[in-house]
Structure formats: C-alpha cells, structure tokens
Short mmCIF file of C-alpha atoms in Angstrom, two decimals:
data_model
loop_
_atom_site.label_atom_id
_atom_site.label_comp_id
_atom_site.label_asym_id
_atom_site.label_seq_id
_atom_site.Cartn_x
_atom_site.Cartn_y
_atom_site.Cartn_z
CA UNK Z 1 -1.04 21.21 -15.29
CA UNK Z 2 -1.25 20.03 -11.55
CA UNK Z 3 -4.29 18.17 -12.38
CA UNK Z 4 -2.90 16.38 -15.32
CA UNK Z 5 0.46 15.37 -13.07
CA UNK Z 6 -1.80 14.47 -10.43
CA UNK Z 7 -3.58 11.77 -12.71
CA UNK Z 8 -0.14 10.81 -14.30
CA UNK Z 9 1.28 10.58 -10.63
CA UNK Z 10 -1.55 8.09 -9.68
CA UNK Z 11 -1.27 6.16 -12.86
CA UNK Z 12 2.56 5.48 -12.36
CA UNK Z 13 2.30 4.56 -8.97
CA UNK Z 14 -0.63 2.01 -9.81
CA UNK Z 15 1.19 0.26 -12.88
CA UNK Z 16 4.43 0.35 -10.90
CA UNK Z 17 2.57 -0.96 -7.64
CA UNK Z 18 0.68 -3.68 -9.63
CA UNK Z 19 3.75 -4.86 -11.58
CA UNK Z 20 6.28 -5.16 -8.25
CA UNK Z 21 3.38 -7.05 -6.00
CA UNK Z 22 2.03 -9.57 -8.86
CA UNK Z 23 5.39 -9.97 -10.30
CA UNK Z 24 5.86 -14.08 -9.57
CA UNK Z 25 2.73 -14.41 -7.90
CA UNK Z 26 1.74 -17.43 -6.35
CA UNK Z 27 5.76 -18.51 -5.86
CA UNK Z 28 6.46 -20.25 -3.96
CA UNK Z 29 4.10 -23.02 -4.21
CA UNK Z 30 4.89 -23.77 -0.60
CA UNK Z 31 4.04 -22.45 2.72
CA UNK Z 32 6.30 -19.06 3.98
CA UNK Z 33 6.93 -17.98 7.36
CA UNK Z 34 3.73 -17.29 9.69
CA UNK Z 35 1.60 -18.95 6.51
CA UNK Z 36 1.84 -22.03 9.00
CA UNK Z 37 0.17 -20.16 11.70
CA UNK Z 38 -2.67 -17.97 9.77
CA UNK Z 39 -3.32 -20.99 7.41
CA UNK Z 40 -4.53 -23.00 10.20
CA UNK Z 41 -6.58 -20.41 11.73
CA UNK Z 42 -8.19 -19.75 8.28
CA UNK Z 43 -8.75 -23.37 8.21
CA UNK Z 44 -10.56 -23.09 11.43
CA UNK Z 45 -13.10 -20.91 10.18
CA UNK Z 46 -14.29 -23.88 7.72
CA UNK Z 47 -14.09 -26.69 10.26
CA UNK Z 48 -15.67 -24.32 12.97
CA UNK Z 49 -13.50 -25.49 15.42
CA UNK Z 50 -12.54 -22.77 17.85
CA UNK Z 51 -8.97 -21.54 17.90
CA UNK Z 52 -6.91 -19.19 19.78
CA UNK Z 53 -4.68 -16.05 18.44
CA UNK Z 54 -3.03 -13.51 19.84
CA UNK Z 55 -4.46 -11.09 17.25
CA UNK Z 56 -7.78 -9.89 16.81
CA UNK Z 57 -9.83 -11.65 13.85
CA UNK Z 58 -10.56 -9.42 11.07
CA UNK Z 59 -7.42 -9.95 9.13
CA UNK Z 60 -8.24 -13.71 9.16
CA UNK Z 61 -11.81 -13.45 8.73
CA UNK Z 62 -10.81 -11.18 5.40
CA UNK Z 63 -8.63 -13.91 3.84
CA UNK Z 64 -11.11 -16.60 4.71
CA UNK Z 65 -14.21 -14.68 2.87
CA UNK Z 66 -12.10 -14.99 -0.28
CA UNK Z 67 -11.73 -18.59 0.74
CA UNK Z 68 -15.33 -19.13 0.96
CA UNK Z 69 -15.89 -17.16 -1.97
CA UNK Z 70 -13.43 -19.14 -4.01
CA UNK Z 71 -14.41 -22.56 -2.75
CA UNK Z 72 -11.19 -22.96 -0.39
CA UNK Z 73 -11.48 -26.72 1.17
CA UNK Z 74 -9.69 -27.22 4.24
CA UNK Z 75 -7.23 -30.23 4.88
CA UNK Z 76 -3.89 -28.62 4.18
CA UNK Z 77 -1.87 -29.17 7.49
CA UNK Z 78 0.14 -25.94 7.24
CA UNK Z 79 2.52 -27.93 9.26
CA UNK Z 80 6.03 -26.13 8.57
CA UNK Z 81 7.78 -23.79 6.46
CA UNK Z 82 8.43 -25.16 3.06
CA UNK Z 83 5.27 -27.57 2.82
CA UNK Z 84 4.09 -28.05 -0.86
CA UNK Z 85 0.83 -26.81 -1.25
CA UNK Z 86 -1.74 -29.25 -3.29
CA UNK Z 87 -3.54 -27.26 -6.06
CA UNK Z 88 -3.68 -23.92 -6.33
CA UNK Z 89 -6.38 -22.59 -3.82
CA UNK Z 90 -3.69 -20.98 -1.72
CA UNK Z 91 -3.15 -18.51 -4.13
CA UNK Z 92 -6.80 -16.87 -3.56
CA UNK Z 93 -5.82 -16.64 0.13
CA UNK Z 94 -2.60 -14.41 -0.70
CA UNK Z 95 -4.77 -12.58 -3.40
CA UNK Z 96 -6.40 -10.14 -0.88
CA UNK Z 97 -3.01 -9.44 1.27
CA UNK Z 98 -1.35 -8.60 -2.14
CA UNK Z 99 -4.27 -6.00 -3.27
CA UNK Z 100 -3.95 -4.35 0.12
CA UNK Z 101 -0.20 -3.91 -0.40
CA UNK Z 102 -0.68 -3.03 -3.79
CA UNK Z 103 -3.25 -0.29 -3.05
CA UNK Z 104 -0.99 0.94 -0.04
CA UNK Z 105 1.43 3.32 -2.15
CA UNK Z 106 -1.66 4.97 -3.51
CA UNK Z 107 -2.97 5.97 -0.07
CA UNK Z 108 0.49 7.12 0.68
CA UNK Z 109 0.50 9.50 -2.46
CA UNK Z 110 -2.87 10.81 -1.05
CA UNK Z 111 -1.97 11.22 2.26
CA UNK Z 112 1.16 13.17 1.74
CA UNK Z 113 -0.84 15.53 -0.48
CA UNK Z 114 -3.07 16.00 2.50
CA UNK Z 115 -0.50 16.59 4.82
CA UNK Z 116 0.28 19.47 2.26
CA UNK Z 117 3.26 18.42 0.62
CA UNK Z 118 4.18 19.14 -3.41
CA UNK Z 119 3.06 16.68 -5.81
CA UNK Z 120 6.44 15.43 -6.91
CA UNK Z 121 7.25 15.09 -3.05
CA UNK Z 122 3.85 13.05 -2.71
CA UNK Z 123 4.68 10.85 -5.80
CA UNK Z 124 7.97 10.34 -4.61
CA UNK Z 125 7.08 9.03 -1.19
CA UNK Z 126 4.61 6.45 -3.03
CA UNK Z 127 7.31 5.24 -5.35
CA UNK Z 128 9.53 4.64 -2.48
CA UNK Z 129 7.00 2.20 -0.74
CA UNK Z 130 6.40 0.63 -4.26
CA UNK Z 131 10.09 -0.23 -4.39
CA UNK Z 132 10.22 -1.09 -0.67
CA UNK Z 133 11.37 -4.64 -0.70
CA UNK Z 134 10.12 -5.57 3.03
CA UNK Z 135 6.62 -4.16 2.86
CA UNK Z 136 6.39 -5.81 -0.70
CA UNK Z 137 7.35 -9.41 1.15
CA UNK Z 138 4.93 -8.83 4.10
CA UNK Z 139 1.96 -8.34 1.38
CA UNK Z 140 2.69 -11.26 -0.75
CA UNK Z 141 1.72 -14.21 1.44
CA UNK Z 142 -0.97 -15.14 4.01
CA UNK Z 143 -0.31 -12.71 6.38
CA UNK Z 144 -2.35 -9.71 8.08
CA UNK Z 145 0.02 -6.55 8.08
CA UNK Z 146 -1.10 -5.23 4.67
CA UNK Z 147 -4.41 -4.98 5.84
CA UNK Z 148 -3.44 -3.22 8.74
CA UNK Z 149 -1.32 -0.42 6.87
CA UNK Z 150 -4.04 0.03 4.30
CA UNK Z 151 -6.77 0.54 6.77
CA UNK Z 152 -5.00 2.73 9.38
CA UNK Z 153 -3.15 5.22 6.86
CA UNK Z 154 -6.45 5.36 4.88
CA UNK Z 155 -8.23 6.37 8.19
CA UNK Z 156 -5.55 9.18 8.69
CA UNK Z 157 -6.12 10.58 5.17
CA UNK Z 158 -9.76 10.48 5.58
CA UNK Z 159 -9.32 12.58 9.00
CA UNK Z 160 -7.05 14.79 7.32
CA UNK Z 161 -9.58 15.51 4.64
CA UNK Z 162 -12.32 15.90 7.14
CA UNK Z 163 -10.31 18.61 8.84
CA UNK Z 164 -9.95 20.25 5.56
CA UNK Z 165 -13.69 20.06 4.29
CA UNK Z 166 -15.57 19.33 7.33
CA UNK Z 167 -17.65 16.48 6.03
CA UNK Z 168 -18.72 14.46 8.57
CA UNK Z 169 -18.66 11.36 6.43
CA UNK Z 170 -15.00 11.73 6.12
CA UNK Z 171 -14.80 11.56 9.82
CA UNK Z 172 -17.12 8.90 10.59
CA UNK Z 173 -15.01 6.75 7.67
CA UNK Z 174 -11.74 7.78 9.38
CA UNK Z 175 -12.93 6.24 12.77
CA UNK Z 176 -14.32 3.17 11.07
CA UNK Z 177 -11.07 2.63 9.02
CA UNK Z 178 -8.96 3.19 12.22
CA UNK Z 179 -10.72 0.46 14.26
CA UNK Z 180 -10.41 -1.73 11.29
CA UNK Z 181 -6.47 -1.55 11.41
CA UNK Z 182 -7.03 -2.38 15.38
CA UNK Z 183 -9.07 -5.22 14.51
CA UNK Z 184 -6.33 -6.52 12.32
CA UNK Z 185 -3.54 -6.26 14.94
CA UNK Z 186 -3.55 -4.23 18.08
CA UNK Z 187 -0.50 -2.26 16.85
CA UNK Z 188 -3.21 -0.68 14.70
CA UNK Z 189 -3.94 1.64 17.71
CA UNK Z 190 -1.31 3.87 16.50
CA UNK Z 191 -3.52 5.38 14.10
CA UNK Z 192 -6.52 5.84 16.32
CA UNK Z 193 -4.31 7.57 19.09
CA UNK Z 194 -2.93 10.07 16.06
CA UNK Z 195 -6.55 10.87 15.14
CA UNK Z 196 -7.74 11.23 18.84
CA UNK Z 197 -4.87 13.66 19.66
CA UNK Z 198 -5.48 15.44 16.24
CA UNK Z 199 -9.33 15.57 17.30
CA UNK Z 200 -8.51 16.57 20.81
CA UNK Z 201 -6.32 19.83 19.53
CA UNK Z 202 -9.27 20.58 17.15
CA UNK Z 203 -11.75 20.27 19.69
CA UNK Z 204 -9.98 22.72 22.05
CA UNK Z 205 -10.35 25.43 19.43
CA UNK Z 206 -14.08 24.52 18.89
CA UNK Z 207 -16.61 27.34 19.31
CA UNK Z 208 -19.04 24.72 19.79
CA UNK Z 209 -17.60 22.25 22.59
CA UNK Z 210 -20.45 20.19 23.39
CA UNK Z 211 -22.02 19.36 20.23
CA UNK Z 212 -18.17 18.74 18.63
CA UNK Z 213 -17.55 16.40 21.45
CA UNK Z 214 -20.67 14.21 21.05
CA UNK Z 215 -19.79 14.21 17.29
CA UNK Z 216 -16.02 13.48 17.60
CA UNK Z 217 -17.05 10.82 20.39
CA UNK Z 218 -19.49 9.02 18.47
CA UNK Z 219 -17.38 8.91 15.29
CA UNK Z 220 -14.07 8.14 16.93
CA UNK Z 221 -15.09 6.21 19.96
CA UNK Z 222 -18.71 4.86 20.08
CA UNK Z 223 -19.10 3.65 16.38
CA UNK Z 224 -15.29 1.82 16.38
CA UNK Z 225 -16.44 -0.15 19.74
CA UNK Z 226 -19.67 -1.38 18.00
CA UNK Z 227 -17.64 -2.31 14.95
CA UNK Z 228 -14.69 -3.85 16.60
CA UNK Z 229 -17.37 -6.02 19.32
CA UNK Z 230 -19.46 -6.90 15.96
CA UNK Z 231 -16.26 -8.69 14.41
CA UNK Z 232 -15.70 -10.92 17.27
CA UNK Z 233 -19.65 -11.51 17.32
CA UNK Z 234 -18.97 -12.88 13.71
CA UNK Z 235 -15.71 -14.67 15.01
CA UNK Z 236 -17.56 -16.53 17.55
CA UNK Z 237 -20.39 -17.51 15.46
CA UNK Z 238 -17.97 -18.91 13.08
CA UNK Z 239 -16.53 -21.05 15.68
CA UNK Z 240 -19.01 -22.87 17.47
CA UNK Z 241 -17.21 -26.12 17.96
CA UNK Z 242 -14.30 -27.28 20.24
CA UNK Z 243 -10.69 -26.93 19.00
CA UNK Z 244 -7.39 -26.31 19.63
CA UNK Z 245 -8.02 -22.91 21.52
CA UNK Z 246 -10.15 -24.46 24.32
CA UNK Z 247 -7.07 -24.58 26.39
CA UNK Z 248 -6.79 -20.91 26.39
CA UNK Z 249 -10.31 -20.46 27.80
CA UNK Z 250 -12.19 -20.86 31.29
CA UNK Z 251 -14.55 -23.69 31.67
CA UNK Z 252 -17.45 -20.96 31.23
CA UNK Z 253 -16.20 -20.10 27.84
CA UNK Z 254 -15.86 -23.58 26.96
CA UNK Z 255 -19.58 -24.29 28.09
CA UNK Z 256 -20.22 -22.67 25.22
CA UNK Z 257 -18.33 -24.80 22.38
CA UNK Z 258 -19.83 -27.71 21.18
CA UNK Z 259 -18.10 -31.16 22.00
CA UNK Z 260 -15.68 -29.36 24.70
CA UNK Z 261 -14.56 -31.00 28.18
CA UNK Z 262 -17.32 -28.53 29.83
CA UNK Z 263 -20.09 -28.30 27.20
CA UNK Z 264 -22.26 -30.67 29.07
CA UNK Z 265 -21.31 -29.63 32.43
CA UNK Z 266 -23.93 -28.52 34.61
CA UNK Z 267 -21.73 -26.94 37.09
CA UNK Z 268 -21.12 -24.02 34.79
CA UNK Z 269 -23.14 -21.42 33.22
CA UNK Z 270 -22.21 -20.32 29.38
CA UNK Z 271 -20.87 -16.75 28.86
CA UNK Z 272 -22.89 -14.57 26.41
CA UNK Z 273 -21.43 -12.99 23.41
CA UNK Z 274 -20.48 -9.75 25.49
CA UNK Z 275 -18.75 -11.64 28.31
CA UNK Z 276 -16.93 -14.19 25.59
CA UNK Z 277 -15.82 -10.91 24.00
CA UNK Z 278 -14.33 -9.58 27.22
CA UNK Z 279 -12.84 -12.76 28.17
CA UNK Z 280 -10.96 -13.30 24.63
CA UNK Z 281 -9.68 -9.87 24.72
CA UNK Z 282 -8.27 -10.31 28.21
CA UNK Z 283 -6.56 -13.48 27.01
CA UNK Z 284 -5.10 -12.27 23.93
CA UNK Z 285 -3.46 -9.14 26.24
CA UNK Z 286 -2.14 -11.53 28.39
CA UNK Z 287 -0.72 -14.19 25.93
CA UNK Z 288 1.01 -11.11 24.53
CA UNK Z 289 2.40 -9.90 27.62
CA UNK Z 290 3.83 -13.01 28.84
CA UNK Z 291 4.93 -14.75 25.55
CA UNK Z 292 8.56 -16.03 26.29
CA UNK Z 293 9.84 -17.90 23.61
CA UNK Z 294 12.72 -16.76 21.58
CA UNK Z 295 13.40 -16.75 18.13
CA UNK Z 296 16.49 -16.52 16.09
CA UNK Z 297 15.27 -13.61 13.96
CA UNK Z 298 13.71 -11.35 16.66
CA UNK Z 299 15.14 -8.06 17.27
CA UNK Z 300 14.88 -4.94 19.45
CA UNK Z 301 12.94 -2.01 18.64
CA UNK Z 302 15.96 0.03 18.71
CA UNK Z 303 17.78 -2.01 16.06
CA UNK Z 304 14.53 -1.35 13.63
CA UNK Z 305 15.41 1.92 12.01
CA UNK Z 306 18.90 0.52 11.17
CA UNK Z 307 17.60 -3.04 9.87
CA UNK Z 308 20.19 -4.53 11.70
CA UNK Z 309 18.34 -7.96 12.11
CA UNK Z 310 15.81 -9.01 8.87
CA UNK Z 311 13.89 -12.06 9.25
CA UNK Z 312 14.63 -15.20 7.12
CA UNK Z 313 11.24 -16.32 5.70
CA UNK Z 314 11.86 -19.45 3.09
CA UNK Z 315 14.84 -21.49 1.82
CA UNK Z 316 14.49 -23.85 -1.27
CA UNK Z 317 17.59 -26.17 -1.78
CA UNK Z 318 19.39 -26.26 -5.00
CA UNK Z 319 17.53 -28.07 -8.02
CA UNK Z 320 19.41 -31.05 -9.24
CA UNK Z 321 22.30 -29.80 -11.62
CA UNK Z 322 22.34 -26.39 -10.29
CA UNK Z 323 24.15 -24.90 -7.25
CA UNK Z 324 21.60 -21.96 -7.04
CA UNK Z 325 19.58 -22.03 -3.96
CA UNK Z 326 16.30 -19.86 -3.37
CA UNK Z 327 15.58 -17.65 -0.34
CA UNK Z 328 12.95 -15.11 0.75
CA UNK Z 329 13.87 -12.41 3.56
CA UNK Z 330 11.81 -9.79 5.00
CA UNK Z 331 14.60 -7.31 4.09
CA UNK Z 332 13.89 -3.74 3.36
CA UNK Z 333 15.66 -1.54 0.55
CA UNK Z 334 18.43 -0.07 2.05
CA UNK Z 335 18.34 3.12 0.12
CA UNK Z 336 14.45 3.88 1.45
CA UNK Z 337 15.17 2.54 4.83
CA UNK Z 338 18.59 4.16 5.69
CA UNK Z 339 17.49 7.49 4.14
CA UNK Z 340 14.19 7.64 6.07
CA UNK Z 341 15.76 6.67 9.26
CA UNK Z 342 18.20 9.51 8.98
CA UNK Z 343 15.43 12.21 7.79
CA UNK Z 344 13.59 10.99 10.38
CA UNK Z 345 16.47 11.49 13.08
CA UNK Z 346 17.10 14.66 11.49
CA UNK Z 347 13.34 15.75 12.23
CA UNK Z 348 13.45 14.47 15.93
CA UNK Z 349 16.51 16.21 16.70
CA UNK Z 350 15.62 19.56 15.13
CA UNK Z 351 11.82 19.66 17.01
CA UNK Z 352 14.01 19.29 20.74
CA UNK Z 353 14.50 23.03 20.71
CA UNK Z 354 11.26 24.56 19.72
CA UNK Z 355 9.28 22.00 21.76
CA UNK Z 356 11.34 22.93 24.63
CA UNK Z 357 10.61 26.63 24.03
CA UNK Z 358 6.76 25.74 23.71
CA UNK Z 359 6.97 24.10 27.17
CA UNK Z 360 8.54 27.22 28.71
CA UNK Z 361 5.84 29.30 26.94
CA UNK Z 362 8.22 31.09 24.66
CA UNK Z 363 7.72 31.78 21.17
CA UNK Z 364 8.18 28.41 18.90
CA UNK Z 365 8.07 27.61 15.25
CA UNK Z 366 6.37 24.50 15.70
CA UNK Z 367 4.99 23.06 12.32
CA UNK Z 368 2.04 21.02 12.33
CA UNK Z 369 3.38 18.57 9.58
CA UNK Z 370 6.72 17.89 11.63
CA UNK Z 371 4.68 17.39 15.07
CA UNK Z 372 2.31 14.89 12.90
CA UNK Z 373 5.28 12.82 11.53
CA UNK Z 374 7.74 12.71 14.43
CA UNK Z 375 4.59 12.04 17.07
CA UNK Z 376 3.27 9.28 14.67
CA UNK Z 377 6.42 7.68 14.49
CA UNK Z 378 7.30 7.94 18.22
CA UNK Z 379 3.81 6.72 19.17
CA UNK Z 380 4.21 3.59 17.07
CA UNK Z 381 7.57 2.57 18.87
CA UNK Z 382 6.88 3.67 22.41
CA UNK Z 383 4.45 0.41 23.39
CA UNK Z 384 7.54 -1.86 21.97
CA UNK Z 385 9.65 -0.08 24.32
CA UNK Z 386 8.07 -2.35 27.51
CA UNK Z 387 7.15 -5.56 25.47
CA UNK Z 388 9.65 -8.55 26.82
CA UNK Z 389 8.66 -11.00 24.26
CA UNK Z 390 10.40 -11.58 21.07
CA UNK Z 391 9.49 -8.71 18.37
CA UNK Z 392 10.44 -8.39 14.73
CA UNK Z 393 11.38 -6.11 12.11
CA UNK Z 394 8.22 -6.33 10.55
CA UNK Z 395 6.71 -4.36 13.60
CA UNK Z 396 8.48 -0.87 12.49
CA UNK Z 397 6.54 -0.72 9.17
CA UNK Z 398 4.14 1.92 10.36
CA UNK Z 399 7.04 3.84 11.59
CA UNK Z 400 9.16 3.14 8.42
CA UNK Z 401 6.22 4.66 6.17
CA UNK Z 402 6.16 7.61 8.51
CA UNK Z 403 9.65 8.09 8.27
CA UNK Z 404 9.63 7.94 4.40
CA UNK Z 405 7.40 10.67 4.56
CA UNK Z 406 9.57 12.83 6.62
CA UNK Z 407 12.30 12.18 3.97
CA UNK Z 408 10.28 13.35 1.08
CA UNK Z 409 9.00 16.46 3.35
CA UNK Z 410 12.55 17.62 4.14
CA UNK Z 411 13.57 17.05 0.61
CA UNK Z 412 10.60 19.22 -0.35
CA UNK Z 413 12.01 22.27 1.09
CA UNK Z 414 14.88 22.38 -1.17
CA UNK Z 415 15.59 24.19 -4.01
CA UNK Z 416 17.12 21.49 -5.98
CA UNK Z 417 14.35 18.99 -4.89
CA UNK Z 418 13.41 17.68 -8.34
CA UNK Z 419 17.31 16.36 -8.81
CA UNK Z 420 17.16 14.93 -5.28
CA UNK Z 421 14.06 13.44 -5.85
CA UNK Z 422 14.91 11.59 -9.07
CA UNK Z 423 18.47 10.62 -7.84
CA UNK Z 424 16.59 9.13 -5.01
CA UNK Z 425 13.98 7.48 -7.07
CA UNK Z 426 16.46 6.07 -9.19
CA UNK Z 427 18.74 4.81 -6.38
CA UNK Z 428 15.64 3.25 -4.94
CA UNK Z 429 14.92 1.16 -7.99
CA UNK Z 430 18.50 0.01 -8.44
CA UNK Z 431 18.45 -1.22 -4.85
CA UNK Z 432 15.23 -3.02 -5.19
CA UNK Z 433 15.84 -4.58 -8.09
CA UNK Z 434 19.41 -5.87 -6.76
CA UNK Z 435 17.64 -7.13 -3.68
CA UNK Z 436 14.54 -8.48 -5.47
CA UNK Z 437 15.69 -12.13 -5.65
CA UNK Z 438 15.54 -12.18 -1.70
CA UNK Z 439 11.86 -10.61 -2.05
CA UNK Z 440 10.55 -13.13 -4.51
CA UNK Z 441 12.41 -16.05 -3.68
CA UNK Z 442 14.70 -16.39 -6.98
CA UNK Z 443 17.61 -18.58 -7.03
CA UNK Z 444 21.01 -17.16 -6.31
CA UNK Z 445 24.53 -18.63 -6.31
CA UNK Z 446 26.40 -18.55 -2.81
CA UNK Z 447 28.46 -15.67 -4.61
CA UNK Z 448 25.50 -14.04 -5.59
CA UNK Z 449 23.71 -14.31 -2.50
CA UNK Z 450 27.12 -13.23 -0.44
CA UNK Z 451 26.95 -10.01 -2.38
CA UNK Z 452 23.66 -9.09 -0.96
CA UNK Z 453 24.65 -9.69 2.91
CA UNK Z 454 25.83 -6.14 3.70
CA UNK Z 455 25.88 -6.69 7.20
CA UNK Z 456 26.75 -9.79 9.26
CA UNK Z 457 23.65 -9.62 11.15
CA UNK Z 458 21.89 -10.42 7.80
CA UNK Z 459 22.80 -14.15 7.60
#
C-alpha cells in the first residue's frame, strides 16, 4: 500500500509541476528582470569576450551549454527589460532553468521522506512547492536560482541517504551537488555548511575517527574544491579575449586577455590559472561586499518571511482596444508563504527551552529533524544580516523551502493531519490560481490587479 502511494505521489507531483512550470512557456517574448544581465553574460561565452559577474560561473555555463547545443547566436543586446526577442532561440535559454524548477518539488518530496516525515506530509510539501508562485517565476526565465535550489536540496537528500545506508557514493554525490550549488551562487554555501555540521556530529560518534575523517574530508572538502576550481578553468578557457570585465581585474590578469590594454605590456607577468582563480574570487567577494546601488524593490532580510516587498519583474501596457495590462511579479503564494512563516517561528520558539537545557547540561528533548530544519533556516538568513548592499526577496527561497518542511512536519504530528493537509493544499491551489496572472504575465484590468494587491508595499 505504502509503495503504491509513493509511486502515485511521485506521478502527481511530476504532472502538476510540469503543467504549472510549462504553462505559457516562452511568454513573454521579451526580456524579464535580470535576464538583461545573465543574457549578456551568456552571449559573452559565445563571443569569448571576458565579462565580470558577482556570481560564480556554473549557472551561466549550464544555460550557455544549452545555447551551444541548440545553435544560439549572440547578437541580441539584452539592453533593457521589455526588449522584444527576435526569433525563438531565447526559449532554449529558458528551458534548463524551468526543468530544474520542475524537478525541485520532487526532490523536496524525497527529502521530506528522508527526514522521517510521513508519505502524506512529504507529498504535501512537494505540492506546496509546485503551487508556490515566487519559486515558479524564478525558474521560468534566464535566471540561476532554480539550479542553486535543485543542486542544494539534492545534496542534502543524498547526504541523509548516506547516513541511512552508509554508501560512500551517496556521500561523494552529496559533496559534489553541494559545491555545484555554491558554484551557481555563493548562497548555496548554506547546504554545504549544513552537511559539514551533520558530518561533524556523525564523526564525533565514530569509532574509526581517522578513517572517517579522511573519507569525509575527501568527499566534502577536497573533491568539492577540485570541482569548484575546474568550473572556473572552463570559464577562463571560454573567455580568452578582452571584454567588458577587463576593468575589474589587475594588469597581470588583463595580460592574459587577448587584445586587452595590457596584453602586450612587457612590464607585467601574466597570471596562471590558479592565480586568476584566486583573483577573480577575491574580486567577486569585494564586489558583493561593496555594492551600494539601491533598488526600489529591494528589501531587508527580516521582512522576507512576511513577504513585505515583492519584486516587479516585467510590464506590458494594454494592447489597442483593451484596458488590461500585463505584469510579472516575484510574489509568493500567501497561503504557503505566511503559513510556513508561522510554522517556522513556532518551531524556533519551541526549541528555545530545550536548547537552553542542553547548554546547561540538563535533560533536553532535542529532536534531530527540528534542529536540522531550524538550523538550516538560520544558517540561510545569518549571512544576510551583515550585508549592506541591496537585497531582494528571492534571497529567501532556501529559507522558504525549509519553512515549508517545518510546516508539514508540525502538522504531521496532528491526529487530524489528513484533513489539515487537504485544506492546506486546496487553499494553496486556490491562492496560486488567483495570483497566477502576476506569475505568468497575463492581462488584468486595473480592478482585477488591485484585488491582488493585499498590502500597500506590494505596489
């Protein structure tokens, strides 16, 4: 019975995720939000002109790989939001992010099972993510976060499987997937930190500490570092020419770029690959730490759990003879978002007393799943507390998914869980449908649009 339900849950999650993600695929046929940046970077791999980005290269390399296979030709400017694409090649560039977003709910379902949740709770977690508007939006365009989330949560899934069955291939796969997440954006470090903490706790209980240390260090540190470095090597090999990123680099770095101002300068010694790797990562860190530009849709980390400030991604004025305009927002499903926030706050507050007892070396009922969910949530938010540059609601997506897991975990302990889950799923679907015009960019009259502006800060 359980196995049949497991297969049914997987089928339903996959079908629902495919439908929601691929509905209106390719719309709008215009640049949306940060496609203006990532589109330029991807074109850079085809022109081989060096560019600079504050994020590691992997996400851009993955999308560029699809562009290479499908015959993408650079030339489109990606100059501004709303610029109309010529042809349909942009759809290929959007395909892999949308596939990653489609697979993510399935990974969350499997992860919930590994955490010890019931089948119905795990199924609900997967469906809540299927019908979460903001994560859907972030995976439908030439953006990177869907890769980060898929790799990161898959890494945690395989680590938990390793703890259960002891198979080293799961451990090494976990480390590899975690660093792939980091190689998309540094916020993926959340997953590697979680896995390293769990690994350290496991090592403390080990009877063969030297052997286990060597294995875990290899799987979670050495191999990931090799993978991370190798990705930058590919990045450098594809960008041998002078380009718009020259200004960010030292003369010694520019010496390696064909046609740069320092390429023929005998006063400088060109950097080797490892030196270029170190310099670029230092410059990425500096750029991330010193960005001062503001943004009308930026928000502070403490507002994210309450979805105070969504992000305006795209707008199209009414067509001739119509009064309905089209918009796309990074706006979450309020039912999923706010219910998960309440659940995580309840979980965090409930952990306060037993953690205090544990610190005082008193008997404390500390449940592992609660520590993992709460700890991961905090690990994700902590780095943003000290960041002064403009931040956005999409930085909360990792925390949101852990909050969703906390929500279904807390309901899972109720005697009426099946009814509660049913109500939660139906309410979430209803909210998803209601807000979907702002996710898919469908026309809305001013009256219909205003009905969806529940908070003044959403405008």
